Amino acid sequence: METIPSLGSWALRDLSCVWHPFTQAKTASPPIPIVKSKGAYLYSESGEAYLDAIASWWVNLHGHAHPYIAEKIAEQARDLEHVLFTGFTHPQAIVLAERLLFMLPRGYSRVFYSDNGSTAVEVALKMAFQAKGNGKKLLSFQEAYHGDTFGAMAAAGKTHYNRPFWPYLFQVHSIPPPLSGKEAESWKAFEATMGAGEIAAFIFEPLIQGAGGMRLHCGKTLARMIEVCQAQGIITIADEVMTGFGRTGPLFACNQLDATPDLLCLSKGITGGFLPLGATATKEFIFNAFLSSDVTRAFLHGHSYTANPLACAAANASLELLLQPTCTAARIMIESEHRQFQRQWKKHPKLIRCDVLGTILVIEYKTDGASYYHPLKQRLVDFFREQGILIRPLGNVLYLLPPYCITREELQKIYSTIAITLEAWS
Ligand SMILES: Cc1ncc(COP(=O)(O)O)c(C=O)c1O
């Protein structure tokens, strides 16, 4: 009789039965089997340790396998693992919504749950389009990234990430973001688009565009754009999927803006990196727009695992850790180390830029042509891996976005590895 495969040694496994994301299976090296994690480290079965300099795709906040979060998930699993979220609710979801509303900039009054960053964005887009909007089109920044579902892909405009799907994406107005020195150009494009009067909603990654190249932009110009939109009844959507939960210094990037967007999307760090969860916070006027005695005017959207109690328990535990003074101090330490690195290296002839925003450090290497597929990316990945460091550059752009538990010494090890690429590489 055939038996179900057991969990056993990796050495005996055929890894090829799994199709991996963002991977060209024909040319990529086999994935590294990871069997354990602790603090800022991931461990392979053969015992190699990898210092996780990018918080495993920007999700981990307090370190891997954090015992407090693990314990809270286990406690919740013994009480209630899941319940459908229409017609039912549960304490973890309510407490989490209360905590998020307490922590977010003032003005939000409701939280809608989903499963990941893309769906948090998808929910915001659908809410904006259904709630009102004075026009039909979406406004967004060029080179944005909002996720891989169709709405989220369309929101980003045409980029290299979504090229095979261009014919299927709804049209958006894409304007240049207000990058340093290019604020006037961005504003001009913004005003021209406003003039056409077609815009229903404006979506943006506040202060820094992540997957599009870790590009920082001007918060003041962005806040003015938000204000203009709001004055014209255009719904504004902050995608804080990457920037939320302290990445840019304060708890949210929007804390640094002089305007509060109408919808705010969260995911990634929300559970401290333990379980998938998305959340979209809304202002009351958006919620009110769905109130009607006609059931078809409700927001008819949801997911099987919406507000999963284990994910909410992880998020509640993670937020408790996030609000501890030691976590704030850790983020301040990371930023100050990054700034020291920046002072030392920003003028290096091999660099186009060296930027710091909170716990994020970005360096862009001078290369012949700059694309996501630039061969420098693989060279960097391989070299850092040999040094036991996990990074994932965006072409010629290398960034650090570490878990907050990383130590000064661990940061110094990463900086020295970068220094070798600058000083010793030809
Ligand atoms: C700003 C932003 N929005 C949305 C997403 C999509 O999140 P997910 O990968 O969880 O669907 C990402 C993912 O990188 C992101 O950086």
CSV table of C-alpha atoms and ligand atoms in Angstrom, one decimal, residues 58 116-118 121 145-147 205 239 241-242 267-268, ligand 1:
chain,number,residue,atom,x,y,z
A,58,TRP,CA,10.3,42.5,4.7
A,116,ASN,CA,-1.7,39.5,2.3
A,117,GLY,CA,-0.4,42.8,0.9
A,118,SER,CA,-1.9,42.4,-2.5
A,121,VAL,CA,-4.5,46.8,-1.8
A,145,TYR,CA,4.6,48.0,-6.8
A,146,HIS,CA,1.3,47.1,-5.1
A,147,GLY,CA,1.2,43.3,-5.4
A,205,GLU,CA,3.6,54.0,-1.4
A,239,ASP,CA,0.0,51.4,0.6
A,241,VAL,CA,2.5,47.2,3.2
A,242,MET,CA,6.2,47.6,3.2
A,267,SER,CA,0.4,43.5,5.7
A,268,LYS,CA,3.9,42.0,5.8
B,1,LIG,C1,4.2,48.3,-1.2
B,1,LIG,C2,3.7,46.9,-1.4
B,1,LIG,N1,2.4,46.7,-1.6
B,1,LIG,C3,1.9,45.4,-1.8
B,1,LIG,C4,2.7,44.3,-1.8
B,1,LIG,C5,2.2,42.9,-2.0
B,1,LIG,O1,2.2,42.2,-0.8
B,1,LIG,P1,2.1,40.6,-0.9
B,1,LIG,O2,3.4,40.1,-1.5
B,1,LIG,O3,2.0,40.2,0.6
B,1,LIG,O4,0.9,40.3,-1.6
B,1,LIG,C6,4.1,44.5,-1.6
B,1,LIG,C7,5.0,43.3,-1.6
B,1,LIG,O5,6.2,43.5,-1.7
B,1,LIG,C8,4.6,45.8,-1.4
B,1,LIG,O6,5.9,46.0,-1.2
